[in-house]
Short mmCIF file of C-alpha atoms in Angstrom, two decimals:
data_model
loop_
_atom_site.label_atom_id
_atom_site.label_comp_id
_atom_site.label_asym_id
_atom_site.label_seq_id
_atom_site.Cartn_x
_atom_site.Cartn_y
_atom_site.Cartn_z
CA MET A 1 83.77 152.12 81.05
CA ILE A 2 80.62 150.07 81.70
CA ALA A 3 80.49 148.58 85.20
CA THR A 4 78.12 146.71 87.45
CA ARG A 5 77.81 148.34 90.88
CA ILE A 6 77.62 145.84 93.74
CA LYS A 7 76.61 146.72 97.30
CA GLN A 8 77.20 144.33 100.20
CA LYS A 9 76.38 145.72 103.65
CA ASP A 10 78.40 148.96 103.87
CA ALA A 11 80.79 148.07 101.06
CA VAL A 12 80.42 149.14 97.43
CA PHE A 13 82.58 147.79 94.62
CA TYR A 14 82.41 147.27 90.87
CA PHE A 15 82.56 144.46 88.35
CA ILE A 16 83.88 145.18 84.86
CA SER A 17 85.25 143.37 81.83
CA TYR A 18 88.64 144.58 80.57
CA LYS A 19 90.27 143.69 77.27
CA ALA A 20 93.58 141.98 78.04
CA LYS A 21 95.68 144.64 76.33
CA ASP A 22 93.92 147.51 78.13
CA LEU A 23 94.11 145.85 81.53
CA LEU A 24 97.82 145.07 81.30
CA GLU A 25 98.50 148.77 80.66
CA LYS A 26 96.53 149.77 83.76
CA VAL A 27 97.95 147.47 86.46
CA LYS A 28 101.09 147.69 88.56
CA PHE A 29 102.93 144.53 89.60
CA THR A 30 104.31 144.75 93.13
CA SER A 31 105.78 142.52 95.81
CA ARG A 32 107.43 142.76 99.21
CA TYR A 33 111.12 142.37 99.78
CA THR A 34 111.58 138.68 100.51
CA LEU A 35 115.08 138.88 101.97
CA GLU A 36 116.72 141.46 104.18
CA GLY A 37 118.68 143.87 102.03
CA GLU A 38 117.33 142.48 98.74
CA THR A 39 117.57 144.88 95.82
CA ILE A 40 116.59 144.80 92.21
CA GLY A 41 119.56 144.28 89.95
CA LEU A 42 120.73 147.49 88.29
CA HIS A 43 122.85 145.86 85.61
CA PRO A 44 120.94 143.21 83.69
CA SER A 45 122.88 140.45 81.99
CA VAL A 46 123.22 140.62 78.21
CA HIS A 47 121.78 137.08 78.23
CA GLU A 48 118.76 138.06 80.31
CA SER A 49 115.59 136.33 79.16
CA GLU A 50 112.28 138.01 78.47
CA GLN A 51 110.85 136.66 81.73
CA GLU A 52 113.91 137.74 83.72
CA ARG A 53 113.58 141.30 82.40
CA PHE A 54 109.92 141.38 83.40
CA PHE A 55 110.48 140.07 86.93
CA ARG A 56 113.46 142.37 87.47
CA ALA A 57 111.23 145.30 86.63
CA VAL A 58 108.55 144.37 89.17
CA GLU A 59 108.41 147.10 91.78
CA LYS A 60 109.41 146.06 95.29
CA SER A 61 108.96 148.08 98.44
CA GLU A 62 108.52 147.69 102.17
CA GLN A 63 104.98 148.95 101.73
CA GLY A 64 104.12 146.19 99.27
CA PHE A 65 101.92 143.33 100.44
CA GLN A 66 102.05 140.84 97.55
CA ARG A 67 104.23 137.73 97.62
CA SER A 68 107.16 137.61 95.20
CA ILE A 69 106.05 136.44 91.78
CA ASN A 70 106.96 132.79 91.24
CA GLN A 71 108.45 132.42 87.76
CA GLN A 72 107.76 128.69 87.61
CA LYS A 73 104.10 129.22 88.50
CA VAL A 74 103.80 131.91 85.83
CA GLY A 75 105.32 129.54 83.28
CA GLN A 76 102.78 126.85 84.17
CA ILE A 77 99.90 129.30 83.73
CA VAL A 78 101.28 130.44 80.36
CA ASN A 79 101.37 126.79 79.31
CA PHE A 80 97.73 126.44 80.36
CA TYR A 81 96.73 129.53 78.36
CA GLU A 82 98.44 128.12 75.28
CA ASN A 83 97.13 124.55 75.50
CA ALA A 84 93.66 124.70 77.05
CA GLN A 85 91.96 125.77 73.84
CA GLY A 86 88.43 124.86 74.92
CA GLN A 87 88.69 126.44 78.37
CA PRO A 88 88.43 130.11 79.34
CA ALA A 89 91.83 131.51 80.24
CA ILE A 90 90.77 133.56 83.28
CA PRO A 91 87.26 132.57 84.39
CA GLY A 92 87.73 133.91 87.93
CA SER A 93 87.79 137.61 88.71
CA ILE A 94 91.00 139.58 89.21
CA LEU A 95 90.75 141.79 92.31
CA LEU A 96 92.02 145.34 91.74
CA PHE A 97 92.41 148.29 94.10
CA THR A 98 92.87 152.03 93.84
CA GLU A 99 92.95 154.62 96.61
CA GLU A 100 91.33 157.13 94.26
CA PRO A 101 87.54 157.51 94.58
CA LEU A 102 86.11 156.67 91.15
CA THR A 103 83.08 158.41 89.69
CA TYR A 104 80.08 156.22 88.98
CA GLU A 105 77.13 157.40 86.86
CA PRO A 106 74.10 155.06 86.58
CA LEU A 107 72.67 154.38 83.14
CA GLY A 108 69.18 155.82 83.31
CA GLU A 109 66.91 153.77 85.54
CA TYR A 110 69.50 150.99 85.95
CA VAL A 111 71.05 151.85 89.31
CA SER A 112 73.34 148.82 89.28
CA VAL A 113 74.76 149.40 85.78
CA GLY A 114 76.61 152.54 84.77
CA ASN A 115 79.74 154.31 83.62
CA LEU A 116 82.78 154.13 85.91
CA SER A 117 85.74 156.47 85.62
CA GLU A 118 89.27 155.10 85.57
CA PRO A 119 92.00 156.05 88.09
CA ARG A 120 94.83 158.38 87.10
CA ASP A 121 97.38 155.98 88.60
CA LYS A 122 97.62 152.26 87.93
CA TYR A 123 95.63 149.67 89.85
CA LEU A 124 97.25 147.54 92.53
CA ILE A 125 96.49 143.83 92.19
CA ILE A 126 94.99 142.28 95.34
CA ASP A 127 94.53 138.83 93.79
CA GLY A 128 95.54 137.54 90.36
CA GLN A 129 99.11 138.81 89.99
CA HIS A 130 100.41 135.47 88.67
CA ARG A 131 97.53 135.14 86.19
CA LEU A 132 98.14 138.62 84.83
CA ALA A 133 101.90 138.12 84.64
CA ALA A 134 101.23 134.98 82.61
CA LEU A 135 98.76 136.91 80.46
CA HIS A 136 101.49 139.49 79.79
CA PHE A 137 103.75 136.82 78.26
CA PHE A 138 100.90 135.05 76.48
CA VAL A 139 99.81 138.27 74.74
CA GLN A 140 103.41 139.07 73.79
CA HIS A 141 103.74 135.69 72.10
CA ASN A 142 100.20 135.77 70.69
CA PRO A 143 99.47 139.45 69.92
CA GLU A 144 96.45 138.52 67.81
CA MET A 145 94.77 137.35 71.04
CA ALA A 146 95.09 140.72 72.80
CA ASP A 147 91.59 141.78 71.75
CA GLU A 148 90.13 138.27 71.93
CA ILE A 149 90.52 137.85 75.69
CA SER A 150 88.37 139.79 78.14
CA VAL A 151 89.31 139.61 81.81
CA PRO A 152 86.66 139.79 84.56
CA CYS A 153 87.74 142.26 87.26
CA VAL A 154 86.41 143.42 90.60
CA ILE A 155 87.48 146.96 91.52
CA PHE A 156 87.65 148.39 95.03
CA ASP A 157 88.11 152.16 95.17
CA GLY A 158 88.45 155.03 97.63
CA GLN A 159 89.99 153.02 100.48
CA ASN A 160 93.41 153.25 102.08
CA ALA A 161 96.14 150.66 101.57
CA ALA A 162 95.21 148.84 104.79
CA PHE A 163 91.95 147.78 103.14
CA ALA A 164 93.83 146.17 100.24
CA ILE A 165 96.19 144.37 102.61
CA GLU A 166 93.27 143.01 104.64
CA MET A 167 91.54 141.79 101.46
CA PHE A 168 94.77 140.12 100.34
CA VAL A 169 95.06 138.25 103.66
CA ILE A 170 91.40 137.16 103.58
CA VAL A 171 91.62 135.87 100.01
CA ASN A 172 94.84 133.95 100.55
CA SER A 173 94.10 132.50 103.98
CA THR A 174 90.58 131.20 103.40
CA HIS A 175 90.95 129.70 99.95
CA THR A 176 90.16 125.98 99.64
CA LYS A 177 92.78 123.81 97.99
CA ILE A 178 91.78 120.81 95.88
CA SER A 179 93.12 117.64 97.47
CA LYS A 180 95.75 115.68 95.54
CA SER A 181 93.47 112.65 95.53
CA HIS A 182 90.64 114.68 93.97
CA MET A 183 93.01 115.94 91.29
CA VAL A 184 93.90 112.36 90.31
CA ASP A 185 90.19 111.60 89.86
CA LEU A 186 89.81 114.62 87.58
CA TYR A 187 92.87 114.10 85.33
CA ASP A 188 90.95 111.89 82.90
CA LYS A 189 88.44 114.69 82.30
CA ILE A 190 90.91 117.54 81.73
CA SER A 191 91.75 118.16 78.06
CA TRP A 192 95.25 119.58 78.58
CA VAL A 193 96.59 116.79 80.83
CA SER A 194 99.22 114.64 79.09
CA PRO A 195 98.31 111.12 77.85
CA GLN A 196 100.86 109.73 80.30
CA ARG A 197 99.18 111.29 83.34
CA LYS A 198 95.75 110.23 82.11
CA LEU A 199 97.06 106.69 81.78
CA ALA A 200 98.50 106.80 85.30
CA ALA A 201 95.20 108.11 86.71
CA LYS A 202 93.13 105.41 84.99
CA LEU A 203 95.57 102.69 85.99
CA THR A 204 95.44 103.85 89.62
CA TYR A 205 91.64 103.64 89.54
CA ALA A 206 91.72 100.16 87.96
CA MET A 207 94.10 98.87 90.62
CA TYR A 208 91.68 100.20 93.24
CA GLU A 209 88.44 99.04 91.64
CA GLU A 210 88.97 95.81 89.68
CA ASP A 211 88.10 92.52 91.39
CA SER A 212 91.25 90.87 90.03
CA SER A 213 93.57 93.49 91.54
CA PRO A 214 95.57 92.38 94.61
CA LEU A 215 95.25 96.00 95.77
CA GLN A 216 91.48 96.24 95.38
CA TYR A 217 90.16 98.76 97.93
CA ARG A 218 93.62 98.98 99.53
CA ILE A 219 94.35 102.33 97.87
CA ASN A 220 93.06 105.24 99.94
CA ARG A 221 90.89 106.90 97.33
CA LEU A 222 88.78 110.03 97.89
CA GLY A 223 85.15 108.96 98.24
CA GLY A 224 85.98 105.28 98.61
CA ARG A 225 83.46 103.50 100.83
CA SER A 226 85.30 100.27 101.56
CA LYS A 227 86.20 99.76 105.22
CA LEU A 228 89.26 97.65 104.38
CA ASP A 229 92.58 98.80 105.80
CA LYS A 230 94.21 101.22 103.37
CA TRP A 231 97.84 100.69 102.42
CA ILE A 232 98.74 103.75 100.33
CA MET A 233 97.28 107.12 99.35
CA GLN A 234 95.84 107.35 95.85
CA SER A 235 97.98 110.40 95.04
CA GLU A 236 101.17 108.58 96.10
CA PHE A 237 100.31 105.50 94.02
CA PHE A 238 99.52 107.73 91.04
CA ASN A 239 102.78 109.67 91.39
CA GLU A 240 104.88 106.50 91.27
CA ILE A 241 103.08 105.18 88.19
CA SER A 242 103.42 108.60 86.54
CA LYS A 243 107.20 108.52 87.02
CA VAL A 244 107.44 105.17 85.23
CA VAL A 245 105.10 106.11 82.38
CA GLU A 246 106.48 109.62 81.82
CA ALA A 247 110.06 108.31 81.79
CA ASN A 248 109.17 105.75 79.10
CA PRO A 249 106.44 107.29 76.91
CA ASP A 250 107.43 105.42 73.75
CA PHE A 251 107.19 102.03 75.48
CA PHE A 252 103.64 102.59 76.71
CA GLU A 253 102.54 104.26 73.47
CA SER A 254 103.90 101.59 71.12
CA ASN A 255 102.91 98.55 73.22
CA PHE A 256 99.69 99.71 74.84
CA ASN A 257 98.55 102.82 72.94
CA ASN A 258 98.48 104.54 76.36
CA ARG A 259 95.35 102.57 77.27
CA ALA A 260 94.93 101.69 80.93
CA ASP A 261 92.79 98.63 80.15
CA TYR A 262 95.77 97.24 78.20
CA VAL A 263 98.36 98.13 80.86
CA PHE A 264 96.26 96.96 83.82
CA PRO A 265 96.89 93.20 83.28
CA LEU A 266 100.63 93.90 83.27
CA MET A 267 100.52 95.63 86.65
CA ARG A 268 97.92 93.25 88.07
CA ASP A 269 100.03 90.19 87.22
CA TYR A 270 103.10 91.81 88.76
CA PHE A 271 101.32 92.44 92.07
CA ARG A 272 99.80 88.95 91.92
CA ALA A 273 103.35 87.63 91.70
CA VAL A 274 104.41 89.79 94.65
CA ALA A 275 101.45 88.58 96.75
CA SER A 276 102.27 84.95 95.87
CA VAL A 277 106.00 85.10 96.54
CA MET A 278 105.56 87.13 99.74
CA GLN A 279 102.35 85.44 100.91
CA GLU A 280 103.70 84.87 104.42
CA ILE A 281 103.95 88.61 105.07
CA TRP A 282 101.67 90.10 102.38
CA GLY A 283 98.99 92.15 104.13
CA ASP A 284 100.45 91.61 107.62
CA ARG A 285 100.81 95.28 108.49
CA LYS A 286 100.84 94.57 112.20
CA ASN A 287 104.21 92.81 112.10
CA TYR A 288 105.73 93.80 108.77
CA MET A 289 106.28 96.94 106.71
CA PHE A 290 106.02 95.18 103.36
CA SER A 291 102.43 96.29 102.69
CA GLN A 292 103.05 99.87 103.80
CA ASP A 293 103.17 102.84 101.43
CA VAL A 294 106.95 103.25 101.59
CA THR A 295 107.50 99.68 100.31
CA ILE A 296 104.67 99.76 97.76
CA LYS A 297 106.30 102.81 96.18
CA ALA A 298 109.54 100.86 95.83
CA MET A 299 107.59 97.92 94.34
CA ILE A 300 106.14 100.14 91.63
CA ARG A 301 109.64 101.29 90.70
CA ILE A 302 110.75 97.65 90.43
CA TRP A 303 107.69 97.01 88.24
CA GLY A 304 108.97 99.75 85.95
CA ASP A 305 112.38 98.05 85.82
CA LEU A 306 110.95 94.61 85.05
CA VAL A 307 108.52 95.58 82.30
CA LEU A 308 111.31 97.42 80.50
CA ASP A 309 113.45 94.27 80.53
CA ALA A 310 112.97 92.79 77.06
CA GLY A 311 113.11 89.18 78.23
CA CYS A 312 110.64 89.63 81.07
CA PHE A 313 108.19 91.61 78.96
CA ALA A 314 108.35 89.10 76.09
CA GLU A 315 107.61 86.23 78.48
CA TRP A 316 104.69 88.09 79.98
CA GLN A 317 103.27 88.87 76.54
CA ALA A 318 103.42 85.17 75.67
CA GLU A 319 101.94 83.90 78.95
CA ARG A 320 99.77 86.78 80.19
CA ALA A 321 100.25 85.47 83.73
CA PRO A 322 102.17 86.27 86.94
CA GLN A 323 104.79 83.54 86.38
CA PRO A 324 107.36 85.64 84.46
CA PHE A 325 107.42 88.06 87.40
CA GLU A 326 107.40 85.30 90.03
CA LYS A 327 110.60 83.83 88.58
CA ARG A 328 112.40 87.14 88.83
CA ILE A 329 111.25 88.17 92.29
CA ALA A 330 111.52 84.71 93.89
CA GLY A 331 114.58 85.91 95.81
CA TRP A 332 112.44 88.37 97.75
CA LYS A 333 111.18 85.52 99.91
CA GLY A 334 114.66 85.21 101.38
CA ILE A 335 114.68 88.83 102.56
CA ALA A 336 111.17 88.86 104.05
CA ASN A 337 112.50 89.28 107.58
CA ARG A 338 114.21 92.50 106.50
CA PHE A 339 110.72 94.01 106.45
CA ARG A 340 109.82 93.19 110.06
CA LYS A 341 108.30 96.25 111.67
CA GLU A 342 110.63 95.94 114.65
CA GLY A 343 113.94 97.56 113.68
CA PHE A 344 112.72 98.44 110.16
CA TYR A 345 113.87 102.07 110.33
CA GLU A 346 117.29 101.01 111.59
CA ARG A 347 117.67 98.56 108.69
CA PHE A 348 116.58 101.24 106.20
CA PRO A 349 117.98 104.46 107.71
CA ALA A 350 117.07 107.65 105.87
CA LYS A 351 116.47 111.36 106.41
CA GLY A 352 113.00 111.09 104.92
CA GLN A 353 110.64 108.89 102.96
CA VAL A 354 112.14 109.76 99.57
CA GLU A 355 115.53 108.42 100.61
CA ARG A 356 113.96 105.41 102.36
CA VAL A 357 111.99 104.42 99.24
CA GLY A 358 115.27 104.50 97.33
CA ARG A 359 116.96 102.24 99.88
CA ILE A 360 114.10 99.73 99.80
CA ARG A 361 114.11 99.72 96.02
CA LYS A 362 117.84 98.92 96.03
CA GLU A 363 117.26 96.05 98.47
CA LEU A 364 114.51 94.61 96.27
CA LYS A 365 116.52 95.14 93.10
CA ASP A 366 119.57 93.38 94.53
CA ALA A 367 117.39 90.36 95.36
CA LEU A 368 116.02 89.92 91.82
CA ASN A 369 116.91 86.65 90.14
CA GLY A 370 119.08 86.88 87.04
CA MET A 371 118.21 90.51 86.40
CA SER A 372 120.38 93.50 85.64
CA VAL A 373 118.03 96.43 85.99
CA ARG A 374 118.73 100.12 86.03
#
């Protein structure tokens, strides 16, 4: 097979392009035992799925160094392969290893390009096990693609297993993770992201950027240059909007065509109403918890309840103003002292923020005027 020979200091390794079908026949999936005494099931269920059969067959040993293959992660990658039509499936190299010394013969005067022999045994995968497991299922479901996908691979040969383990540790301990906030900024530009998540990302940006937003520059956005005190992380704000939009896709599609510039006035007017009704404590983060992230998350959930109320939404459509929301949340003024910073965590006891957001939402919901929300 044709390979590019790469020399870095004392190390020599090779770069090649494998057809998907050929590569899958030449690699061995391995992982360590993850629990003491764990064994691979000897008697598969008659209802065992295709994925379950594959993962049950993955070799496990005390000498293995790979993490256990995560079935959910593999499923997500398969979904990417199937839906990201305009994107390469595996643009980054798979790192392979064999203890066998491979024979390399340069092509004429080209010292760095030549023919590389293949190992008798299968390659171990240093990095890329999940991507190749996903490729296995993708090719099974789309056999016509087996010869259409070439996979870039880097091959290390002639070293002992300790070398592969060290490479595995280096790759997985020094890799840089994209921040959640950065991901929100990129959603609008990714072709395979759902319309609902794109809407949530654009709406988050509008609430941060627009002059008419009561939360302008209060959302902690990556790259934001405003020195104003930040009330909530962009990723947290986005996640709450996503929950509302993804739970009610038909509502946002039929009424707003999933356009953030159409939905923005609805959310802006709601937060205008909140700022008006709660003006005595709105923004007072020194003495109150009302403008903190945990309460803002609960507010977004109440927004989802109110806009799905036919009467409230019809009034807002007619008026295009904060007043329909103000009428319904007027009772919040009477519970303002519940959000005093002193004793707040005793009034809203919880094991974590998820539970506390739920408790705050219930408090706000119970104080709505004339509303029976979910």
